[in-house]
Amino acid sequence: MTRPRWVSRTVFLFAAIGSAVGLGNVWRFPYLAGKYGGGAFLVPYAIALAIIGFPLLMLELAIGQKMQQGVVGSFRKLHPQFGGLGIFTLMTTFIVVSYYAVVMGWSLLYFLGSFDVKWSGDAQGYFFDRVLQLSDGVNSLGGINWVVLASLIAIWLSIYFCIWQGIKSVEKVVLYTVPVPIILLAVLLLRAMTLPGFLQGWALYLTPVWASLLDPEVWTAACSQVLYTLSLSCGIMVAYASYRKTEEDIVRDSWITTLADSGICLFSGLVVFAVLGYMAGQTDTPLTELAASGPGLAFVVFPKALSLMPLPWLFGALFFLMLLSLGIDSAFSLVEAINVSILDEKEHWQVSRVALGVCFAAFIAGTIYTTRAGLYFLDIIDHFLTSYNLLLTGIFEAILAGWIYGAEKLRRYINAVSHRQIGKWWNVSLKFVVPIVLVALLATQLSTDLRTPYEGYPTWALGIGWAIAIIPLVVLILLVFRDRQFDRLEESEQN
Ligand code: PHE
């Protein structure tokens, strides 16, 4: 069967940028910048992009485009024993999308609630007690929260309809889901810039505190942010690139994706801090106390801030619409990464059925987060996945491509198809810098987690997190050994 192709290069770029630009741009980057040295954070961030993010993105695009397969088939083509690394990657991908969709479900509930600004009195109480109906602790599950479950179903239906025909439907959807959130961000920015206090917000966001560069934590934060924001280590970029012709320019498109994503990170920071600056003035709260990340920013601080503005319902609705349109293309790119690999193996299976099966399975896996203890599980699982699984994939893929397949062979391929050439530095980055830096990050995390239980959660709950980090690793080892036996068998048969 001939492989489907993106209708144009621009559409591919939209899809790649759409995946990279997600909730992380709004609720992770600005917070990190505000916390770790303001404008000075751009230095470690740019360095991490240059030595880790950009080389890995180029690697993922090169592998997918050269091998013309999703992550399982592509890794297998790099070395027959390493198809299992693709399965390892996709196990993480599956778990990530199962909770990413839940966060989008909350955004949908907020969007619907924005018309009568339901959170205006007590934003914190609204999120934890009304929307999540959060239980006292992870020990009490508290049953399913039906409203959250219903909105999760709505989100999964939307995800399904974005990918039900594979890239044929993706390429239509991304024409909207990429520009719309950017326009909405711009509207929110213009609104915030007409309110008092926005300059104070920007001052905290942008004034460089150079001394913070001496803090190692700043550097680890920059490195993990770079992996996360470019949607690396989930098989997405490999899958998307596998639908390109083998001779498309890899260097240029890696640059465009990296710059567009980072530009939107910076831009979202302007929006977030302008609004927080306004809120600080209105509520007499120090700005540093307001700066938050994750669900705390999107569902408590920001809604509160928007409720203080004139026309609060309008800006609330625009903000949550922005989050929904920002997140959806990241969410479906995760599903697509899985589907592509399944369809590579089972060519005669129908795209829409595979999509339905994967969406349904991820929905079922996500129901755990719709219990009243859902937020705790989400927090734990997100912590372990981003601290271990994503890093492990990055390390293994750099070693597989750099050492086992050969960085130089891939570099020659990239240069053969690209206008601008990349130097030997790329080989060094892939073979040494990426694995060493990521192993260092992983070791730091491991020693912290072993010393102090993450957020003081009980052992059984953290056990789930550890299991999620360890089980895929065991599967990977078993698969690598299984494929090695096969290899040997084939060899002896040939002899
Ligand atoms: N890049 C997305 C963001 O910034 C998050 C993401 C990570 C999406 C990994 C897919 C895979 O929100």
XYZ file of C-alpha atoms and ligand atoms in Angstrom:
507
model
C 0.000 0.000 0.000
C 1.301 3.481 -0.765
C 1.827 5.668 2.251
C -0.437 8.719 2.537
C 1.324 12.102 2.225
C 0.736 15.524 3.736
C -0.888 17.737 1.102
C 1.849 20.303 1.580
C 4.889 21.099 3.639
C 3.047 23.947 5.332
C 0.386 21.576 6.583
C 3.038 19.297 8.038
C 4.556 22.306 9.804
C 1.150 23.260 11.165
C 0.728 19.763 12.564
C 4.203 19.706 14.126
C 3.818 23.192 15.591
C 0.305 22.346 16.758
C 1.651 19.395 18.694
C 4.513 21.351 20.210
C 2.400 24.319 21.203
C 0.182 23.148 24.025
C -0.765 23.728 27.629
C 2.941 23.693 28.503
C 3.470 26.952 26.617
C 0.945 28.732 28.798
C 1.250 27.102 32.178
C 4.823 25.909 32.295
C 7.156 28.218 30.432
C 6.011 31.586 31.864
C 6.079 30.200 35.388
C 9.589 28.832 34.983
C 10.792 32.121 33.545
C 9.210 34.112 36.375
C 10.647 31.780 38.979
C 14.096 31.194 37.556
C 15.583 34.566 36.819
C 13.100 36.334 34.531
C 14.794 37.361 31.303
C 17.935 35.575 32.461
C 16.085 32.244 32.133
C 16.243 32.726 28.386
C 19.948 31.932 28.514
C 19.692 28.363 29.896
C 16.547 27.883 27.844
C 18.256 28.871 24.585
C 21.280 26.741 25.406
C 19.085 23.735 26.246
C 17.236 24.254 22.973
C 20.469 24.396 21.030
C 22.189 21.381 22.547
C 19.242 19.114 23.368
C 15.874 20.178 21.955
C 16.864 21.108 18.429
C 19.235 18.135 17.867
C 16.614 15.687 19.162
C 13.843 17.237 17.093
C 16.036 16.986 14.024
C 16.771 13.371 14.926
C 13.091 12.464 15.291
C 12.180 14.121 12.001
C 15.110 12.444 10.263
C 14.282 8.970 11.580
C 10.604 9.175 10.611
C 11.276 10.690 7.216
C 14.068 8.290 6.292
C 12.435 5.110 7.571
C 8.862 6.018 6.542
C 7.415 4.321 9.619
C 6.059 5.200 13.020
C 8.261 4.927 16.039
C 8.201 1.106 16.369
C 9.071 0.389 12.739
C 11.584 3.220 12.539
C 13.503 2.115 15.610
C 13.452 -1.431 14.288
C 14.981 -0.191 11.056
C 17.712 1.554 13.018
C 18.480 -1.826 14.568
C 16.327 -4.979 14.340
C 16.564 -5.555 18.057
C 15.101 -2.191 19.060
C 11.502 -2.253 17.876
C 10.752 -2.692 21.581
C 12.009 0.811 22.232
C 9.112 2.029 20.117
C 6.675 0.065 22.274
C 8.337 1.523 25.371
C 7.857 5.021 23.941
C 4.233 4.446 23.025
C 3.371 3.123 26.490
C 4.352 6.548 27.806
C 2.498 8.289 25.006
C -0.656 6.380 25.860
C -0.532 7.334 29.521
C 0.238 10.987 28.732
C -2.776 11.347 26.466
C -5.032 9.592 28.961
C -4.550 12.461 31.406
C -3.913 15.313 28.960
C -7.491 14.729 27.799
C -8.756 15.023 31.367
C -7.179 18.458 31.756
C -8.915 19.429 28.553
C -12.130 18.105 30.050
C -11.725 20.513 32.971
C -11.106 23.331 30.493
C -14.344 22.448 28.735
C -16.265 22.637 32.010
C -14.705 26.010 32.717
C -15.529 27.211 29.239
C -19.173 26.299 29.807
C -19.086 27.838 33.277
C -17.545 31.071 32.061
C -20.772 32.569 30.778
C -22.018 33.193 34.288
C -18.482 33.497 35.759
C -19.214 30.771 38.265
C -15.880 31.066 40.022
C -15.925 34.782 40.707
C -16.421 34.582 44.497
C -14.039 31.813 45.431
C -11.904 30.555 42.570
C -10.071 28.016 44.673
C -13.224 26.543 46.173
C -14.811 26.435 42.734
C -11.986 24.348 41.277
C -11.347 21.932 44.117
C -14.812 21.592 45.640
C -17.265 22.317 42.858
C -15.562 21.093 39.700
C -13.248 18.353 40.951
C -15.071 17.638 44.209
C -11.648 16.635 45.389
C -11.484 14.034 48.171
C -9.413 14.535 51.338
C -6.515 12.525 50.075
C -5.464 9.907 47.594
C -6.615 7.223 50.052
C -10.267 8.008 49.432
C -11.256 7.530 45.797
C -14.708 8.968 46.404
C -16.320 7.461 43.313
C -16.643 8.854 39.815
C -17.381 12.521 39.295
C -20.013 12.198 36.563
C -19.761 15.731 35.290
C -16.031 15.412 34.705
C -16.616 12.023 33.100
C -19.206 13.511 30.743
C -16.860 16.268 29.686
C -14.073 13.733 29.186
C -16.378 11.845 26.823
C -16.981 15.081 24.888
C -13.235 15.685 24.621
C -12.588 12.148 23.403
C -15.281 12.483 20.771
C -13.590 15.655 19.512
C -10.180 13.995 19.506
C -11.599 11.045 17.613
C -13.106 13.235 14.915
C -9.801 15.043 14.454
C -7.940 11.840 13.636
C -10.504 9.375 12.431
C -9.075 9.473 8.915
C -5.472 9.724 10.032
C -3.517 12.607 8.529
C -6.304 13.249 6.028
C -8.433 14.652 8.833
C -5.499 16.047 10.833
C -4.501 18.270 7.951
C -7.910 19.895 7.836
C -8.156 20.414 11.582
C -4.722 21.982 12.137
C -5.573 24.836 9.792
C -7.841 26.045 12.608
C -6.337 24.662 15.796
C -2.972 26.325 15.183
C -3.954 29.935 14.336
C -7.053 30.170 16.574
C -5.292 29.974 19.966
C -2.653 32.435 18.771
C -5.318 34.938 17.772
C -7.069 34.418 21.106
C -3.803 34.947 22.967
C -3.315 38.190 21.051
C -6.820 39.362 21.985
C -6.154 38.585 25.647
C -2.845 40.417 25.439
C -4.413 43.540 23.962
C -7.071 43.479 26.671
C -4.502 43.102 29.451
C -2.351 45.905 28.040
C -5.177 48.364 28.509
C -5.422 47.553 32.207
C -3.277 49.026 34.973
C -0.439 46.927 36.380
C 0.578 44.987 33.296
C 4.020 46.609 33.216
C 4.782 45.380 36.726
C 3.869 41.914 35.536
C 6.226 42.183 32.612
C 8.972 43.493 34.844
C 8.892 40.304 36.916
C 8.736 38.180 33.789
C 11.488 39.885 31.833
C 13.925 41.647 34.161
C 16.989 39.432 34.191
C 18.267 38.225 37.547
C 21.651 37.004 36.410
C 22.595 35.475 39.754
C 19.970 32.781 39.237
C 22.128 31.263 36.503
C 24.356 29.923 39.259
C 21.541 27.741 40.557
C 21.732 24.236 38.996
C 17.960 23.869 39.373
C 17.502 26.568 36.725
C 19.417 24.472 34.229
C 17.563 21.245 34.952
C 14.255 23.100 34.634
C 15.319 24.494 31.247
C 16.373 21.064 29.948
C 13.188 19.259 30.902
C 11.037 22.123 29.626
C 12.712 21.899 26.240
C 11.925 18.168 25.879
C 8.353 18.695 26.956
C 7.581 21.744 24.887
C 8.818 20.270 21.608
C 6.696 17.120 22.205
C 9.815 14.977 22.004
C 10.201 11.388 23.214
C 6.602 10.436 22.452
C 7.005 9.222 18.893
C 4.939 12.112 17.554
C 7.519 13.823 15.410
C 8.673 10.456 14.039
C 5.099 9.552 13.098
C 4.330 12.927 11.505
C 7.622 12.943 9.574
C 6.945 9.441 8.245
C 4.224 10.958 6.044
C 6.693 13.276 4.337
C 8.563 12.464 1.172
C 12.051 11.203 1.924
C 13.739 14.235 0.383
C 12.194 17.099 2.362
C 14.377 19.671 4.093
C 14.867 18.564 7.701
C 17.121 21.317 9.039
C 14.846 24.115 7.900
C 11.673 22.534 9.239
C 13.274 21.726 12.584
C 14.257 25.375 12.856
C 10.795 26.609 11.981
C 9.111 24.304 14.500
C 11.566 25.209 17.275
C 11.352 28.949 16.681
C 7.564 28.995 16.334
C 7.110 27.030 19.545
C 9.574 29.157 21.506
C 8.060 32.344 20.109
C 4.642 31.268 21.358
C 6.135 30.400 24.761
C 7.512 33.930 25.058
C 4.313 35.434 23.811
C 2.142 33.466 26.256
C 4.415 34.671 29.021
C 3.567 38.262 28.077
C -0.136 37.451 28.328
C 0.120 35.525 31.586
C 2.246 38.121 33.358
C 0.277 41.109 32.066
C -2.874 39.610 33.559
C -1.116 38.669 36.800
C 0.309 42.186 37.057
C -3.186 43.593 36.826
C -4.466 41.135 39.417
C -1.631 41.937 41.830
C -2.656 45.594 41.752
C -6.357 44.850 42.186
C -5.967 42.412 45.070
C -2.921 43.895 46.799
C -1.137 40.556 46.553
C 2.580 40.358 45.783
C 3.055 39.245 42.219
C 5.444 36.462 43.191
C 2.650 34.842 45.204
C 0.344 34.846 42.216
C 2.768 33.303 39.763
C 1.759 29.641 39.572
C 2.101 26.758 37.193
C -0.025 23.850 36.045
C -3.679 23.498 36.992
C -3.204 26.091 39.749
C -2.534 28.788 37.163
C -5.128 27.773 34.591
C -8.001 26.893 36.902
C -7.521 29.051 39.995
C -5.335 32.119 39.535
C -6.183 32.985 35.962
C -9.964 32.590 36.253
C -9.835 34.775 39.348
C -7.814 37.401 37.516
C -10.175 37.387 34.547
C -13.171 37.752 36.851
C -11.758 41.073 38.045
C -11.818 42.546 34.539
C -14.685 44.336 32.892
C -16.689 41.791 30.832
C -15.373 38.846 32.842
C -17.549 36.254 31.080
C -16.191 37.200 27.690
C -12.538 36.989 28.639
C -13.132 33.837 30.663
C -14.740 32.193 27.657
C -11.945 33.358 25.340
C -9.270 32.091 27.708
C -10.752 28.601 28.016
C -11.461 28.431 24.312
C -7.808 29.289 23.855
C -6.760 26.443 26.183
C -9.031 23.987 24.383
C -7.811 24.891 20.917
C -4.227 24.973 22.166
C -4.442 21.533 23.748
C -6.435 19.588 21.204
C -3.722 19.309 18.573
C -1.200 18.173 21.195
C -3.715 15.590 22.422
C -4.510 14.125 19.038
C -0.867 14.102 17.994
C -0.243 11.703 20.881
C -3.003 9.400 19.679
C -1.775 9.662 16.105
C 1.719 8.540 17.172
C 0.179 5.305 18.468
C -2.140 4.800 15.495
C 0.637 5.205 12.950
C 2.661 2.412 14.513
C -0.352 0.102 14.706
C -1.182 0.756 11.052
C 2.423 0.120 10.036
C 2.148 -3.373 11.473
C -1.418 -4.031 10.342
C -1.636 -2.416 6.936
C -5.054 -3.778 6.083
C -6.719 -2.503 9.258
C -9.069 0.417 8.812
C -7.718 3.765 10.006
C -11.016 4.800 11.587
C -11.324 1.546 13.545
C -7.791 1.772 14.894
C -8.448 5.372 15.899
C -11.651 4.356 17.631
C -9.942 1.521 19.504
C -7.061 3.681 20.728
C -9.320 6.581 21.721
C -11.617 4.218 23.599
C -8.760 2.511 25.420
C -7.197 5.845 26.430
C -10.582 7.107 27.567
C -11.033 4.053 29.789
C -7.507 4.497 31.175
C -8.366 8.130 31.894
C -11.455 7.358 33.993
C -9.204 7.001 37.043
C -8.668 10.768 36.853
C -12.406 11.379 36.896
C -12.693 9.979 40.403
C -12.715 12.440 43.264
C -9.075 11.586 43.895
C -8.297 12.166 40.213
C -6.122 15.231 40.689
C -3.807 13.338 43.038
C -3.342 10.513 40.556
C -2.780 12.968 37.756
C -0.158 14.781 39.754
C 1.703 11.591 40.693
C 1.619 10.011 37.259
C 2.601 13.220 35.493
C 5.527 13.592 37.868
C 6.897 10.113 37.207
C 6.320 10.181 33.471
C 8.009 13.521 32.918
C 10.826 12.791 35.372
C 11.672 9.302 34.125
C 9.902 7.913 31.069
C 10.380 10.919 28.783
C 14.015 11.243 29.787
C 14.642 7.508 29.311
C 13.195 7.587 25.803
C 15.385 10.573 24.956
C 18.490 8.805 26.280
C 17.773 5.501 24.514
C 16.864 7.101 21.233
C 20.023 9.213 21.209
C 22.139 6.132 21.981
C 20.357 3.964 19.415
C 20.712 6.558 16.666
C 24.053 8.009 17.721
C 26.015 4.895 18.651
C 24.264 1.826 17.302
C 22.989 3.105 13.955
C 25.555 5.833 13.592
C 25.114 9.584 13.994
C 27.287 10.264 10.976
C 25.095 8.151 8.677
C 22.024 10.097 9.769
C 23.833 13.410 9.515
C 24.760 12.621 5.930
C 21.145 11.860 5.161
C 19.982 15.112 6.791
C 22.556 17.109 4.859
C 21.698 15.389 1.602
C 18.071 16.551 1.836
C 18.599 19.920 3.524
C 19.627 23.234 2.081
C 21.591 24.327 5.140
C 24.164 21.804 6.287
C 24.700 20.716 9.871
C 28.193 20.277 11.165
C 29.808 17.483 13.112
C 28.621 19.160 16.318
C 25.350 17.313 15.816
C 27.077 13.932 16.170
C 28.725 15.121 19.370
C 25.432 16.373 20.686
C 23.645 13.105 19.948
C 26.380 10.781 21.143
C 27.537 12.648 24.217
C 25.679 15.801 25.212
C 22.099 14.507 25.062
C 22.714 11.196 26.879
C 24.995 12.731 29.507
C 22.749 15.682 30.291
C 19.608 13.563 30.379
C 21.226 10.905 32.581
C 22.330 13.673 34.938
C 18.770 15.036 35.063
C 17.403 11.574 35.720
C 19.913 10.897 38.467
C 19.085 14.196 40.168
C 15.376 13.373 40.089
C 15.972 9.864 41.330
C 18.003 10.974 44.291
C 15.394 13.593 45.230
C 12.538 11.110 44.934
C 14.344 8.460 46.935
C 15.190 10.910 49.684
C 11.789 12.566 50.013
C 8.538 10.955 48.876
C 7.063 13.190 46.162
C 4.649 15.706 47.741
C 4.352 13.439 50.795
C 1.975 11.000 49.073
C 1.535 7.577 50.751
C 3.802 4.740 49.648
C 1.137 2.732 47.808
C 0.220 5.741 45.674
C 3.820 6.525 44.821
C 4.164 2.810 44.063
C 1.860 3.350 41.098
C 4.168 6.091 39.877
C 7.223 3.878 40.222
C 5.404 1.037 38.493
C 4.641 3.322 35.584
C 8.313 4.140 35.284
C 9.559 0.573 35.797
C 7.045 -1.682 33.974
C 7.735 -0.209 30.501
C 11.432 -0.604 31.220
C 10.977 -4.306 31.994
C 8.888 -4.710 28.837
C 11.648 -2.998 26.867
C 14.322 -5.328 28.223
C 12.199 -8.422 27.508
C 11.478 -7.274 23.945
C 15.113 -6.491 23.217
C 16.086 -9.974 24.411
C 13.267 -11.630 22.484
C 14.357 -9.916 19.283
C 17.911 -10.899 19.933
C 16.879 -14.571 20.096
C 15.069 -14.124 16.775
C 18.139 -12.579 15.271
C 20.292 -15.459 16.394
C 17.805 -18.014 15.155
C 17.704 -16.386 11.747
C 21.470 -16.245 11.630
C 21.868 -19.923 12.479
C 19.190 -20.857 9.924
C 21.089 -18.921 7.272
C 24.307 -20.710 8.192
N 4.275 20.028 23.855
C 3.054 19.985 24.595
C 2.919 21.255 25.419
O 3.764 22.093 25.459
C 2.973 18.878 25.566
C 3.206 17.555 24.994
C 4.258 16.810 25.435
C 2.376 17.079 24.009
C 4.525 15.600 24.883
C 2.623 15.883 23.457
C 3.708 15.134 23.895
O 1.912 21.383 26.081
